[in-house]
Structures are given as structure tokens and as C-alpha cells.
Tab-separated table of C-alpha atoms in Angstrom:
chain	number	residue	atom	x	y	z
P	864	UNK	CA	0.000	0.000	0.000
P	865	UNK	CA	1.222	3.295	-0.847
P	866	UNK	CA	-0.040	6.405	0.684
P	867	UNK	CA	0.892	10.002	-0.447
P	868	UNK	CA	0.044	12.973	2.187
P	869	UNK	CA	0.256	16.296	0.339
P	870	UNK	CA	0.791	18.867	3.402
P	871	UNK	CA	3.356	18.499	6.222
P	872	UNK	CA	1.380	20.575	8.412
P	873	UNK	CA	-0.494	19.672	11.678
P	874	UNK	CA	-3.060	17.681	9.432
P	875	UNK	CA	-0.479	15.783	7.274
P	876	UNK	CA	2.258	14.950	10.059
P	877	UNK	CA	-1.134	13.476	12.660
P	878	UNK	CA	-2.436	11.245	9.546
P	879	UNK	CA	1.508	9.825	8.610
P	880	UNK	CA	2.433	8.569	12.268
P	881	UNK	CA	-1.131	7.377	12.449
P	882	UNK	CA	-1.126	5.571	8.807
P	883	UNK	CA	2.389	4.235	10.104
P	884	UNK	CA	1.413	2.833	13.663
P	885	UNK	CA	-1.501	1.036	11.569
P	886	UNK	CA	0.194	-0.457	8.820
P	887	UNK	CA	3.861	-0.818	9.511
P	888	UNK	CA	4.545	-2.383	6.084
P	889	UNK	CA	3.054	0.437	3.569
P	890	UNK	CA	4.531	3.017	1.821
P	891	UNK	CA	4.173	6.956	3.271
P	892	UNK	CA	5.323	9.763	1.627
P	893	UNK	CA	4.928	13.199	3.294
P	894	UNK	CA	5.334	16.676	0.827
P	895	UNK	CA	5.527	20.151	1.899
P	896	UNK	CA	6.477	22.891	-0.621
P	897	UNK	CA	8.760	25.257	1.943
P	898	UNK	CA	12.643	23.828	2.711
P	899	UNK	CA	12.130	23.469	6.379
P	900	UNK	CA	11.319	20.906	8.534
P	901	UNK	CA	7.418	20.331	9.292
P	902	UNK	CA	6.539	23.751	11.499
P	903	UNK	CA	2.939	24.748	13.003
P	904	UNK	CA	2.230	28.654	11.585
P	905	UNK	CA	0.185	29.144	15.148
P	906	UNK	CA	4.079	28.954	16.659
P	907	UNK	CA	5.347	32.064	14.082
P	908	UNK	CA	3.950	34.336	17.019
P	909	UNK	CA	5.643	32.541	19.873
P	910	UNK	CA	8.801	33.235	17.941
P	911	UNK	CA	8.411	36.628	16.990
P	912	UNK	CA	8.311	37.299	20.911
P	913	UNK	CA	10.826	35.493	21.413
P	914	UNK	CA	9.203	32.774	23.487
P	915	UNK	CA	10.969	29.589	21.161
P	916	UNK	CA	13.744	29.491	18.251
P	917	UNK	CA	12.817	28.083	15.159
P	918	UNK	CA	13.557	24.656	16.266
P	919	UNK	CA	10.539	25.525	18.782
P	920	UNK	CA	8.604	26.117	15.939
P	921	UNK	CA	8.845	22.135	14.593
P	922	UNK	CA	6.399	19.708	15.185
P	923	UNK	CA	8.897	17.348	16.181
P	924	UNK	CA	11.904	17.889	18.016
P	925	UNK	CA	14.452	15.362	16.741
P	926	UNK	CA	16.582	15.526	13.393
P	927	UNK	CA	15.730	11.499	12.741
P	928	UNK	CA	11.802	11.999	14.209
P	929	UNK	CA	10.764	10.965	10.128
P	930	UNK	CA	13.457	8.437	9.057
P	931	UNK	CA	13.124	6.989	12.265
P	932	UNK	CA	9.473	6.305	11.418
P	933	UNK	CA	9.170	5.001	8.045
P	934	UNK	CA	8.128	8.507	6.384
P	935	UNK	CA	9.558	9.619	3.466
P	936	UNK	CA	9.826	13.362	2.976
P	937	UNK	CA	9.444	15.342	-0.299
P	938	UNK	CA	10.084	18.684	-0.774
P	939	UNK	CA	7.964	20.067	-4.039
P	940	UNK	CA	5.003	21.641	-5.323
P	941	UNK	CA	2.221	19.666	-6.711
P	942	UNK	CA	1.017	20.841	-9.676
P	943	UNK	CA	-1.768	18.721	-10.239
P	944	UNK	CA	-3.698	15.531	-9.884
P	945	UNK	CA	-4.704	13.018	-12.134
P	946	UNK	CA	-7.530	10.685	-10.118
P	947	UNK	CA	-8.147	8.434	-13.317
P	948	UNK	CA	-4.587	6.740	-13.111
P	949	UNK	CA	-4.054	7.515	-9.239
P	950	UNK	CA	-1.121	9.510	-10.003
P	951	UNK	CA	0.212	13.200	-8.598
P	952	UNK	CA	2.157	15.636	-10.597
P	953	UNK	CA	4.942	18.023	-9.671
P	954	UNK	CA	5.667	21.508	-10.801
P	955	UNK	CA	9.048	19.751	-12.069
P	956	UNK	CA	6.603	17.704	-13.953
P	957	UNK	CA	7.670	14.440	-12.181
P	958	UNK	CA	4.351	12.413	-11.242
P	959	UNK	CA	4.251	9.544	-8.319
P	960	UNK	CA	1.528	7.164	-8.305
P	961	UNK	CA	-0.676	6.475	-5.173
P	962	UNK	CA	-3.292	3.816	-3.496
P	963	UNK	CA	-4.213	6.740	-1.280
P	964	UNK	CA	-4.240	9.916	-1.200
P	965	UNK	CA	-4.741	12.808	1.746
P	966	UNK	CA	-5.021	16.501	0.851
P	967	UNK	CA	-3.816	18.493	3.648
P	968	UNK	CA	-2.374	21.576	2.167
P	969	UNK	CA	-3.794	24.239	4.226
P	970	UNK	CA	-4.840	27.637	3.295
P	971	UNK	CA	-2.853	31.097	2.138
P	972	UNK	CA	-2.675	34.214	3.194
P	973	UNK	CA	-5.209	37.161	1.586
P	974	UNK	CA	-3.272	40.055	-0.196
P	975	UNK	CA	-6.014	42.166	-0.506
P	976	UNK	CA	-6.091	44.046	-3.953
P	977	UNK	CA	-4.614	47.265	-2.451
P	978	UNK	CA	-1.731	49.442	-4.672
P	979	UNK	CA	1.736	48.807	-2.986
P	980	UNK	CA	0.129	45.514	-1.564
P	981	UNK	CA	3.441	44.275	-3.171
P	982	UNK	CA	6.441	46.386	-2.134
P	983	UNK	CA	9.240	45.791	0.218
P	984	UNK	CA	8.432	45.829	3.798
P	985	UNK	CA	4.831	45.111	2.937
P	986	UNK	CA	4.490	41.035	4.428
P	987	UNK	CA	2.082	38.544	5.500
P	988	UNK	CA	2.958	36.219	8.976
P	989	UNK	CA	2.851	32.445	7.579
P	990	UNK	CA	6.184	31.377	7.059
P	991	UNK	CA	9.590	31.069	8.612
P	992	UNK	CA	11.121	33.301	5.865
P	993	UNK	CA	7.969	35.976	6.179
P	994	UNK	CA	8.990	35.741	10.599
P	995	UNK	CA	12.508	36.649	9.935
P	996	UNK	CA	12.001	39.167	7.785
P	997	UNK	CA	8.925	40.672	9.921
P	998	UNK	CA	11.930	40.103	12.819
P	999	UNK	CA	14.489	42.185	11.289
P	1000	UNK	CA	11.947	44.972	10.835
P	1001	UNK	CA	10.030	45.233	14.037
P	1002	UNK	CA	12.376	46.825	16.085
P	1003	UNK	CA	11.637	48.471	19.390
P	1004	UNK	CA	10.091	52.069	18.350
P	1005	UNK	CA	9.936	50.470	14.516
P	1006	UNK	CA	6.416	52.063	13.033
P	1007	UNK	CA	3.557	49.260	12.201
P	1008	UNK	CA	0.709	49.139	10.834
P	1009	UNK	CA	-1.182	45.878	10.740
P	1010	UNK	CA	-3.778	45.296	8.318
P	1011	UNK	CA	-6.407	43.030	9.925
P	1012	UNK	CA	-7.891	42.343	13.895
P	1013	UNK	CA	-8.885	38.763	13.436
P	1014	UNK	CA	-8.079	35.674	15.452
P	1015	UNK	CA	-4.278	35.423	13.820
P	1016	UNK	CA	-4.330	39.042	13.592
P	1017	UNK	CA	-4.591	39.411	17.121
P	1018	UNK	CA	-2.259	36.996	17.650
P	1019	UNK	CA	0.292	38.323	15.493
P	1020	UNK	CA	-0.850	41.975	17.104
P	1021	UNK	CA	0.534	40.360	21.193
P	1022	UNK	CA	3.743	39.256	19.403
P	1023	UNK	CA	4.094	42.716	17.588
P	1024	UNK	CA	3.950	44.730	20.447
P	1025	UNK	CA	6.252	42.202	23.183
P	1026	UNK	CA	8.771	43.744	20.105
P	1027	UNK	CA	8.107	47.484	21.532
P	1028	UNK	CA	7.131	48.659	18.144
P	1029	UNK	CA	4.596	51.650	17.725
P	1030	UNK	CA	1.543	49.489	16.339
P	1031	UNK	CA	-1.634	50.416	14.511
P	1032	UNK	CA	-4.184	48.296	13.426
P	1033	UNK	CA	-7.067	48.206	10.837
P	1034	UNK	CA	-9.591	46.435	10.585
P	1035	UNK	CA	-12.559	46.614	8.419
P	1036	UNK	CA	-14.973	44.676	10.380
P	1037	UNK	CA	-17.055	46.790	13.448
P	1038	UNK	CA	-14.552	45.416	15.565
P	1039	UNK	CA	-11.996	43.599	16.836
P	1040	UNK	CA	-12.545	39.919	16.675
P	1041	UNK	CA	-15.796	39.914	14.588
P	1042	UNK	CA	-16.031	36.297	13.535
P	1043	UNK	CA	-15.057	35.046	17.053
P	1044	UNK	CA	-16.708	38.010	19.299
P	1045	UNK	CA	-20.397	39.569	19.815
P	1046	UNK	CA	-20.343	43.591	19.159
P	1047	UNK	CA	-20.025	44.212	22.687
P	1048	UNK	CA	-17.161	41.816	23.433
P	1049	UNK	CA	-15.387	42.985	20.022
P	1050	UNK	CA	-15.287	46.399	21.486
P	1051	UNK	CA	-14.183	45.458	24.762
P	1052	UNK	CA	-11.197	44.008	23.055
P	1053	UNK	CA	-10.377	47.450	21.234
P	1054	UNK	CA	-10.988	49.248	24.683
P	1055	UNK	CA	-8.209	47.213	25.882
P	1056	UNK	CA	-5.946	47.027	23.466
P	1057	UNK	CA	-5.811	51.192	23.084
P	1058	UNK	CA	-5.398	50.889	26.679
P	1059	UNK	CA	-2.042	49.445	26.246
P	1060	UNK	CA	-0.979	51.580	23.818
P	1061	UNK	CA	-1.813	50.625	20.292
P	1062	UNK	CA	-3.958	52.399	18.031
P	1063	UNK	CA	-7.162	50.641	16.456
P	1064	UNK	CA	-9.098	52.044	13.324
P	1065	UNK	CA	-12.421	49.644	12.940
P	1066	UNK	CA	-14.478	50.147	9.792
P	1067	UNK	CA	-11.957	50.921	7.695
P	1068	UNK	CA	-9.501	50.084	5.141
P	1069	UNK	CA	-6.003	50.800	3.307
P	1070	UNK	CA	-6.988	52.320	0.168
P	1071	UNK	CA	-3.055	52.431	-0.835
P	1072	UNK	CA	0.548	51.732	0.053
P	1073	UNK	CA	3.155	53.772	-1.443
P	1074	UNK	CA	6.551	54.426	-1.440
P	1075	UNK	CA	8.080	57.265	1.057
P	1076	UNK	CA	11.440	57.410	1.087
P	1077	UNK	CA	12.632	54.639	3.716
P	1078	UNK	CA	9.560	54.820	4.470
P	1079	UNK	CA	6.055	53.504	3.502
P	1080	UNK	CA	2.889	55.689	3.442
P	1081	UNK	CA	-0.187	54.175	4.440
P	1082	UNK	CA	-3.678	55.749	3.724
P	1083	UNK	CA	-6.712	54.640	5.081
P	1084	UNK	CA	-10.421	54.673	3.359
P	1085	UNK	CA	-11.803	57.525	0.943
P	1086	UNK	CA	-10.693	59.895	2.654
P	1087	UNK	CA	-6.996	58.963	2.488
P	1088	UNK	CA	-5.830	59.751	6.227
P	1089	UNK	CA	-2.083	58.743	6.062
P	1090	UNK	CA	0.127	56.311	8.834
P	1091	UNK	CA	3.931	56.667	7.873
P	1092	UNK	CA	5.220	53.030	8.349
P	1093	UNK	CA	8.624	51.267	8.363
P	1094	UNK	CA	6.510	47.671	8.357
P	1095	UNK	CA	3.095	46.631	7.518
P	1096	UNK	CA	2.265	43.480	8.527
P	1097	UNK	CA	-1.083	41.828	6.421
P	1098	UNK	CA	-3.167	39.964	8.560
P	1099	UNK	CA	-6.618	39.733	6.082
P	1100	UNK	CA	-7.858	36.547	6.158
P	1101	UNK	CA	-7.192	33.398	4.437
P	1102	UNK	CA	-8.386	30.945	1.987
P	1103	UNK	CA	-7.971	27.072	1.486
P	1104	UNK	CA	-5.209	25.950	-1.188
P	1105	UNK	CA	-7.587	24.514	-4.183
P	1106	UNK	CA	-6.199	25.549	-6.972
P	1107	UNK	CA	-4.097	22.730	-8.603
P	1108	UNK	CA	-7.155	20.504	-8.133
P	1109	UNK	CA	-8.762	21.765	-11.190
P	1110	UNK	CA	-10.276	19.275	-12.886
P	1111	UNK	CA	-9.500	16.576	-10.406
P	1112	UNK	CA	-13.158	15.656	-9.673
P	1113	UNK	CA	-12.899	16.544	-6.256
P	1114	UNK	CA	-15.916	18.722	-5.596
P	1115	UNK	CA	-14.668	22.049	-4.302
P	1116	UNK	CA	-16.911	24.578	-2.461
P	1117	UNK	CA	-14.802	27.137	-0.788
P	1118	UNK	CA	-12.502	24.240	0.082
P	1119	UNK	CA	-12.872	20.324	-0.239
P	1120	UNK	CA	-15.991	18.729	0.577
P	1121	UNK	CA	-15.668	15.730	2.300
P	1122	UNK	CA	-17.828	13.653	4.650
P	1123	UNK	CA	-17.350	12.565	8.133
P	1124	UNK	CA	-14.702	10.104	7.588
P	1125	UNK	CA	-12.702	13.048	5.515
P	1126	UNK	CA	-13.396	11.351	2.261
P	1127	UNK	CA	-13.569	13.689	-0.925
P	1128	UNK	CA	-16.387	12.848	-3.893
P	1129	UNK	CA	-13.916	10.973	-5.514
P	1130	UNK	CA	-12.637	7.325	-4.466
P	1131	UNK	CA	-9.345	6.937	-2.417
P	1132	UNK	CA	-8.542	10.660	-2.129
P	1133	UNK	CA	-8.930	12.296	1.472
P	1134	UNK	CA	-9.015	15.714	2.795
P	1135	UNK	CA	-8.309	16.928	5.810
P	1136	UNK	CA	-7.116	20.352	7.918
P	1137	UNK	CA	-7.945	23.699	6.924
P	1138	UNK	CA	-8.383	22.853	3.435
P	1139	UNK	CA	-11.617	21.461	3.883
P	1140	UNK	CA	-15.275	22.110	4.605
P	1141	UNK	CA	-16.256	19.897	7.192
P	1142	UNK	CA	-19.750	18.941	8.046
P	1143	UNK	CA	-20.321	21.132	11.006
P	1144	UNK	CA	-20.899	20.316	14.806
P	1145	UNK	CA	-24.968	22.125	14.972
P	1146	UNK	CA	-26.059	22.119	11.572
P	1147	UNK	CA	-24.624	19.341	9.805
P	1148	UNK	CA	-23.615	21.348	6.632
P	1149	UNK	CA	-20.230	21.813	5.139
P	1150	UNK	CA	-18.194	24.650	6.720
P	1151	UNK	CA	-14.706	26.300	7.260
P	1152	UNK	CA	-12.877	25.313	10.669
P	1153	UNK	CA	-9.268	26.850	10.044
P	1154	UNK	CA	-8.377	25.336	13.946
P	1155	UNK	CA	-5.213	23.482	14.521
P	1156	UNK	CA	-7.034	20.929	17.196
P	1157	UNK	CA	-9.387	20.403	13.847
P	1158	UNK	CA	-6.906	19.646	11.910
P	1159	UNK	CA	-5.104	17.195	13.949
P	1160	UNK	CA	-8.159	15.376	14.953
P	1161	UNK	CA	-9.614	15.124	11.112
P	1162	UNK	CA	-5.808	14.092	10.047
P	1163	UNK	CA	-6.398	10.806	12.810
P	1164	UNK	CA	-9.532	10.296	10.747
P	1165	UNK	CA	-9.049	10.429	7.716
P	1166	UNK	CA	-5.527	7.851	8.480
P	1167	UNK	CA	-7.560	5.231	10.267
P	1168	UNK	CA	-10.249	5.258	7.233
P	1169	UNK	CA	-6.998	5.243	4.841
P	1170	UNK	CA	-6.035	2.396	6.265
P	1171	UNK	CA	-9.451	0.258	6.184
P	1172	UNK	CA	-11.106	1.731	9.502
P	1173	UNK	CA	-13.963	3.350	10.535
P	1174	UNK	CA	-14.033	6.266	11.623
P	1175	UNK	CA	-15.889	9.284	12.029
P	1176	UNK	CA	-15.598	13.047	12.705
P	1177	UNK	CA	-18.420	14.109	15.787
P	1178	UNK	CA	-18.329	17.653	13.356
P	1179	UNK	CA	-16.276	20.849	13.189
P	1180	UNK	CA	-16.735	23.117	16.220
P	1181	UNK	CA	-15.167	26.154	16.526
P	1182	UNK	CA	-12.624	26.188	19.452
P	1183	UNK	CA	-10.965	29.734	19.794
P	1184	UNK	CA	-9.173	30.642	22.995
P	1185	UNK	CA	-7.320	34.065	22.599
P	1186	UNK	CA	-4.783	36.237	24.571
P	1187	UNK	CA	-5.041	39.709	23.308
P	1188	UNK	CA	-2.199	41.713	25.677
P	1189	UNK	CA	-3.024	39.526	28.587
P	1190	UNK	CA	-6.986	39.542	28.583
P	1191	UNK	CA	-8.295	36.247	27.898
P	1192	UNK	CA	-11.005	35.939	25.971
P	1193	UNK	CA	-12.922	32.697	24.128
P	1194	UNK	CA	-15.800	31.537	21.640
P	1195	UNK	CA	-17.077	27.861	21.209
P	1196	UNK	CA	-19.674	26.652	18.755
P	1197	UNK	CA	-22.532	28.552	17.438
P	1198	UNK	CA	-21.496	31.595	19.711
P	1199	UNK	CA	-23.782	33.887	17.466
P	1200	UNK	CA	-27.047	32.014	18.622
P	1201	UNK	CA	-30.042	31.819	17.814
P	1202	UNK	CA	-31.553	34.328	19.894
P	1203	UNK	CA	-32.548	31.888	22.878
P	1204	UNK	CA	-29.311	33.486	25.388
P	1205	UNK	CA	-28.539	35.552	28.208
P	1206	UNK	CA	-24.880	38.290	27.947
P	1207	UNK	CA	-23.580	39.522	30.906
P	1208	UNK	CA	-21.206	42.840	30.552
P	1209	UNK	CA	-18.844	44.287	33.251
P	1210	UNK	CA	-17.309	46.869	31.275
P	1211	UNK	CA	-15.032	48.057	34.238
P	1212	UNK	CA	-13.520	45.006	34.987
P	1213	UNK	CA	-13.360	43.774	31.500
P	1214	UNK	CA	-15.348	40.794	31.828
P	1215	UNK	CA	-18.077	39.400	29.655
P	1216	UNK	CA	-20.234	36.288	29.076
P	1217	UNK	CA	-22.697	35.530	26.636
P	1218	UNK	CA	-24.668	32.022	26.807
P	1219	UNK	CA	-26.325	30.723	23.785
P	1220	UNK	CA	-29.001	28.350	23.815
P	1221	UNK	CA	-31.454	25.843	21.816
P	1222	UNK	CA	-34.130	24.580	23.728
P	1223	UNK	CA	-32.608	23.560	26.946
P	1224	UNK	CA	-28.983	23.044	25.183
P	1225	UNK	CA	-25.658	25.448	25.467
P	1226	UNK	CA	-25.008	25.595	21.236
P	1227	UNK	CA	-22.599	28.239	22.044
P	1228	UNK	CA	-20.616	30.581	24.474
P	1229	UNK	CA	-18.031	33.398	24.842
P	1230	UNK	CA	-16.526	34.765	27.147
P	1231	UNK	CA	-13.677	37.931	28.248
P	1232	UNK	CA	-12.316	37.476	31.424
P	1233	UNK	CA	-12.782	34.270	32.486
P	1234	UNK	CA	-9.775	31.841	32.700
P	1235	UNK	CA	-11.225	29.324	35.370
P	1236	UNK	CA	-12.751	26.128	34.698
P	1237	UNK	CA	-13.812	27.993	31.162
P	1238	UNK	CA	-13.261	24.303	29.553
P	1239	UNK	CA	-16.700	23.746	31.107
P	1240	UNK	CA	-18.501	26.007	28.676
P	1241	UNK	CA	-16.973	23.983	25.834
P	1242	UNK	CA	-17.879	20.323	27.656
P	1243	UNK	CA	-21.780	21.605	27.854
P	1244	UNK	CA	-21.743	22.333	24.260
P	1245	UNK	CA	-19.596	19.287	23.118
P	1246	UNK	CA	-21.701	16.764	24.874
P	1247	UNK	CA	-24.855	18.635	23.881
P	1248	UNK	CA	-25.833	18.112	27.510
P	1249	UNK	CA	-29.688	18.921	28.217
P	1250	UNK	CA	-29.496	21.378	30.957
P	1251	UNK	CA	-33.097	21.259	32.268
P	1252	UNK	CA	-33.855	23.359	35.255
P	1253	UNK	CA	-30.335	24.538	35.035
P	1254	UNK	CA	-30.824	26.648	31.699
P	1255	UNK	CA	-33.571	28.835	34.446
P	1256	UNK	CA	-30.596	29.350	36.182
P	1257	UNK	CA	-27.951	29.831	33.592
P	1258	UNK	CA	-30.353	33.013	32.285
P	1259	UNK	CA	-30.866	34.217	35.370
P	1260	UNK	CA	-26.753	34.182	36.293
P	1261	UNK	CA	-24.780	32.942	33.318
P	1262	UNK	CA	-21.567	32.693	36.217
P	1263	UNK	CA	-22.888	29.027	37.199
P	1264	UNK	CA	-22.042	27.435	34.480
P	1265	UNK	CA	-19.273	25.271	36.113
P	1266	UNK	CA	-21.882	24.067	39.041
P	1267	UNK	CA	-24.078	23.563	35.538
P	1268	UNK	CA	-21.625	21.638	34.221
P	1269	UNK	CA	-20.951	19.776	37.512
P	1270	UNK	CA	-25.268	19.192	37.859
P	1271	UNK	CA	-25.984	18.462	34.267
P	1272	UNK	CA	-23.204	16.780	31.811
P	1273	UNK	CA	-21.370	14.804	35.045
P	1274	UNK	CA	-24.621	13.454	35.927
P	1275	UNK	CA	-25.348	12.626	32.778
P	1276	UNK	CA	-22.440	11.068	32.246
């Protein structure tokens, strides 16, 4: 048996040492496109603050971690796949033939179509080369201006300023946060973060980059207010790596479709990681989960099925635990709601919780300010646990939720 795993990410490295413990005897082949060891991108941060070294950044620690197990690494770009003859093709136009076949190649970075996207000292945070250069840049006092306030934008954002640099950040949404944070708790965020010292512009945009001497200038909307800059980082989004599977047969929404057991629509090819749409946790239907604890667990999945198993994915459900400057804050599951919930704001303290319910079920939480026993909030959703009496109490003080957890989902269990 010969297995190919495109993607040496999270996803792809999970789904090799699983595929090897299983079947000792087959063939695994693991290809990345970058010359560097197999790194986690969630780690870039930890580096920039100086937290790790690179080799902190690997997924595993020693030289011989690969060879040792049986996995054969390939560094290249595939350029296509032909699913008729089972074969992949290189850029270099070299073509290997599989039995199976995972897709785990992850998603890119968004460079927004903005003039002087593209000059020097204009970079996205992804890769080891984009970290050193973004390192030799951000120098205490250095002038930044981030383009984006998103879950790895705010990440990126804590790393930027443990570098002293004068930061300012855009971000087109209402606020800070907004696919992982309610209005209110999105502009708690921004509260704090201006409170430590770095400017925020929400509802806005760079409308242009240019040149300025040593300098970059960097306007903002219509209006063209101007940020002089010696960096800007870009931090706008990201979107699952598709393209070379043109005319593949894999069916494609906004990434690869696959079911619970991470196959694709066509026979002996898996997907798995942040290039996929997974069905999701609530509604069933296919959706984005760019997560790293996604990724690893639909990478175990999609190996044990690779291997003749059984297995299935419980659905994607969005994890997000965030430290924005030192103020915690988190979102599980279908934290929008459905307007069955209860939000509690203490906008002194900085602390916030908003419950979200359907019928007598937590579908979905978040939360500023709370660091103990928060896991709970994730087991109530996760085990779909019917409160009861408790959700009467939850809406009357949304603070119980560990005695709720304690009452309803231990008992249950």
C-alpha cells in the first residue's frame, strides 16, 4: 500500500504517524512545498516574541523523528492531480503514483487588492522566511501598521507589540474579533488594546501603500488619512489551497468537501485540515474550521479510514481561545445564537459572558475574562448536555455554568 500525504502541516504529520502505527509495512510519503522541517504557523507568534527558536517552531523535536518512522519526505510543489490513473504531478513535472491519497495543504494568506500591496516591507505572517524578515523589521520604536484584527491578527498583534514597536491596526470589520466576538465583546477588546498603547481604526480600510522614502505611506479609506510606516504586517484573512485541483473531480466549495470520515467525492482521495469544509458540529452542513485541534483530529480520521477503519468526525466546532495583551477571551460553537441566550457585561472590569441556547442546550458561548474552569462552557456544548432546570438558572446568572456543568453533563455522564 502506498499512501501520499500532500501537506506536512499539523493535518499531514497526525495522519503519517497514524497511517504508520496502523500499517507498519506500507509506503508513506509526506510533501511540503517550503525547505524546512514540518513547522505549526500558530508557533510564528511565539517566535516573533521570542518565546521559542525556530527549532521551537517544529512539530517534532528530533533531526531522525521521520526516518526513524518510516516517512519519506518530499520537498515540491504539486502541480496537479490526475484521479483516473491515481497519479500526482509536480511543478518539475515528475508524477508519483498512489493507493491513497490525503489533501492536507492548508490555506494562504489574503493580499487584498490594495496598490503597494506588493512592495518591500509590505508582508504577510505564515512562514519562517515571512517571521525573519517581519523580525528584522520590528524593532523596538519600529512604526507598524497591521492590516487586519482577526483571530491570527490578534495573535500576530501580542507578538508585535512584546517587540516594543509603535503598532496600529485596521480592521474593516465593526470590531476587533468579529467572527469570534459579539459587538459588545469585540469592542471590549479594542478598549483594551488602546489601553495598552496601540492604536485601532475599525471600519476601515487601506486604500493604498506607497513608497516614502525609507519609508512607507499608508492611507486609510476615501478619505486617504495617512500612517507613515517602516513595516506593515497583512493579517486579512485566508483561503484554502484549491487551486491545482482543477479538474481533479474533487468537488470544491470554498474548500474540499468531504464527509465525516474526511473522504472527498472521488474514491481513495482524502481531505483533511484547513483545506476542507467539514460537516459542522450544529447544523450538519459543510463549513470552514481553520483550527489546529481540527486539523489534527480530522488528520487521525481520515488515516484510520486510509487504512481500512472506521471512523468518524463528531463535526467541526469552533474552538478559539485568545490572549489579546493579557486579557483572555474565548468563543465555542454557534457563539452567534439563535436568539434563545442571556450576555452579561462588566465593562469596568473587563469581563463578559454571553450564553447561547437551543431549547434547553448550550449551542454556544463566549466569554472575556474568564480563565477558570472555562473548559466547562466547551464540555456543555460538546456533549450537547440537556441542561433542564439549570438553563432557568444559567439566564438568570450565566456565572454558574461550572456548578451547571458539575449538575448536568457529570450526571449525565
Amino acid at each position: 500500500m502506498k499512501h501520499i500525504i500532500i501537506g506536512n502541516g499539523p493535518a499531514g504529520v497526525v495522519a503519517a504517524e497514524t497511517l504508520r502505527r496502523l500499517q507498519p509495512q506500507a509506503e508513506i510519503a509526506l510533501i511540503g512545498d517550503e525547505a524546512e522541517p514540518p513547522y505549526a504557523r500558530m508557533a510564528i507568534p511565539y517566535l516573533l516574541q521570542g518565546d521559542i527558536d525556530e527549532h521551537g517552531t517544529h512539530l517534532r523535536k528530533t533531526h531522525d523523528h521521520f526516518t526513524t518512522h518510516g516517512i519519506h519526505l518530499i520537498q515540491g510543489r504539486v502541480s496537479c492531480i490526475d484521479s483516473v490513473v491515481k497519479q500526482i504531478q509536480f511543478a518539475s513535472g515528475e508524477r508519483l503514483h498512489y493507493d491513497k491519497l490525503l489533501i492536507a495543504t492548508g490555506s494562504h494568506p489574503l493580499r487584498p487588492a490594495i496598490p503597494g500591496i506588493d512592495l518591500a516591507n509590505v508582508h504577510t505572517c505564515w512562514t519562517l522566511d515571512d517571521a525573519r524578515a517581519i523580525a528584522a523589521k520590528a524593532q523596538p520604536g519600529s512604526r507598524v501598521v497591521q492590516l487586519g484584527a482577526g483571530f491570527i491578527g490578534c495573535i500576530i498583534l501580542e507578538a508585535l507589540a512584546s517587540r516594543g514597536v509603535k503598532l496600529t491596526v485596521v480592521e474593516m470589520g465593526d470590531r476587533m474579533v468579529p467572527r469570534m466576538m459579539t459587538a459588545k465583546a469585540g469592542a471590549m477588546i479594542k478598549r483594551w488594546v488602546e489601553s495598552k498603547g496601540v492604536a485601532v481604526h475599525v471600519n476601515t480600510a487601506i486604500s493604498a501603500i506607497e513608497q516614502d522614502g525609507d519609508a512607507l505611506c499608508v492611507k486609510l479609506g476615501a478619505g486617504g488619512t495617512a500612517l507613515q510606516a517602516d513595516l506593515v504586517i497583512c493579517a486579512a484573512g485566508v483561503r484554502p489551497n484549491v487551486d491545482f485541483l482543477a479538474g481533479s473531480g474533487v468537488e470544491i466549495g470554498q474548500g474540499i468537501r468531504v464527509d465525516r470520515g474526511m473522504r472527498t467525492s472521488v474514491p481513495d482521495i482524502y481531505a483533511a485540515g484547513d483545506v476542507t469544509e467539514a460537516p459542522g458540529f450544529h447544523s450538519g452542513l459543510p463549513q470552514l474550521n481553520a483550527i489546529q485541534p481540527n486539523a489534527a483530529d480530522q488528520g487521525r480520521i481520515a488515516a484510520i479510514n486510509m487504512a481500512g477503519g472506521n471512523a468518524e468526525l463528531q463535526g467541526s466546532l469552533a474552538i478559539n481561545v485568545l490572549d489579546t495583551l493579557g486579557l483572555i477571551s474565548t468563543s465555542f460553537g454557534h457563539w452567534q445564537g439563535k436568539g434563545d441566550g442571556v450576555e452579561l457585561v462588566d465593562e469596568a472590569n473587563f469581563r463578559y459572558l454571553s450564553l447561547q441556547f437551543e431549547d434547553d442546550v448550550l449551542i454556544g458561548a463566549t466569554s472575556i475574562g474568564w480563565t477558570d474552569h472555562v473548559g466547562a462552557l466547551r464540555g456543555l456544548i460538546q456533549t450537547r448536555t440537556r441542561l433542564g432546570a439549570w438553563k432557568a438558572r444559567l439566564m438568570a446568572d450565566p456565572t454558574q455554568f461550572m456548578a451547571a456543568y458539575l449538575g448536568a453533563a457529570q450526571k449525565a455522564a
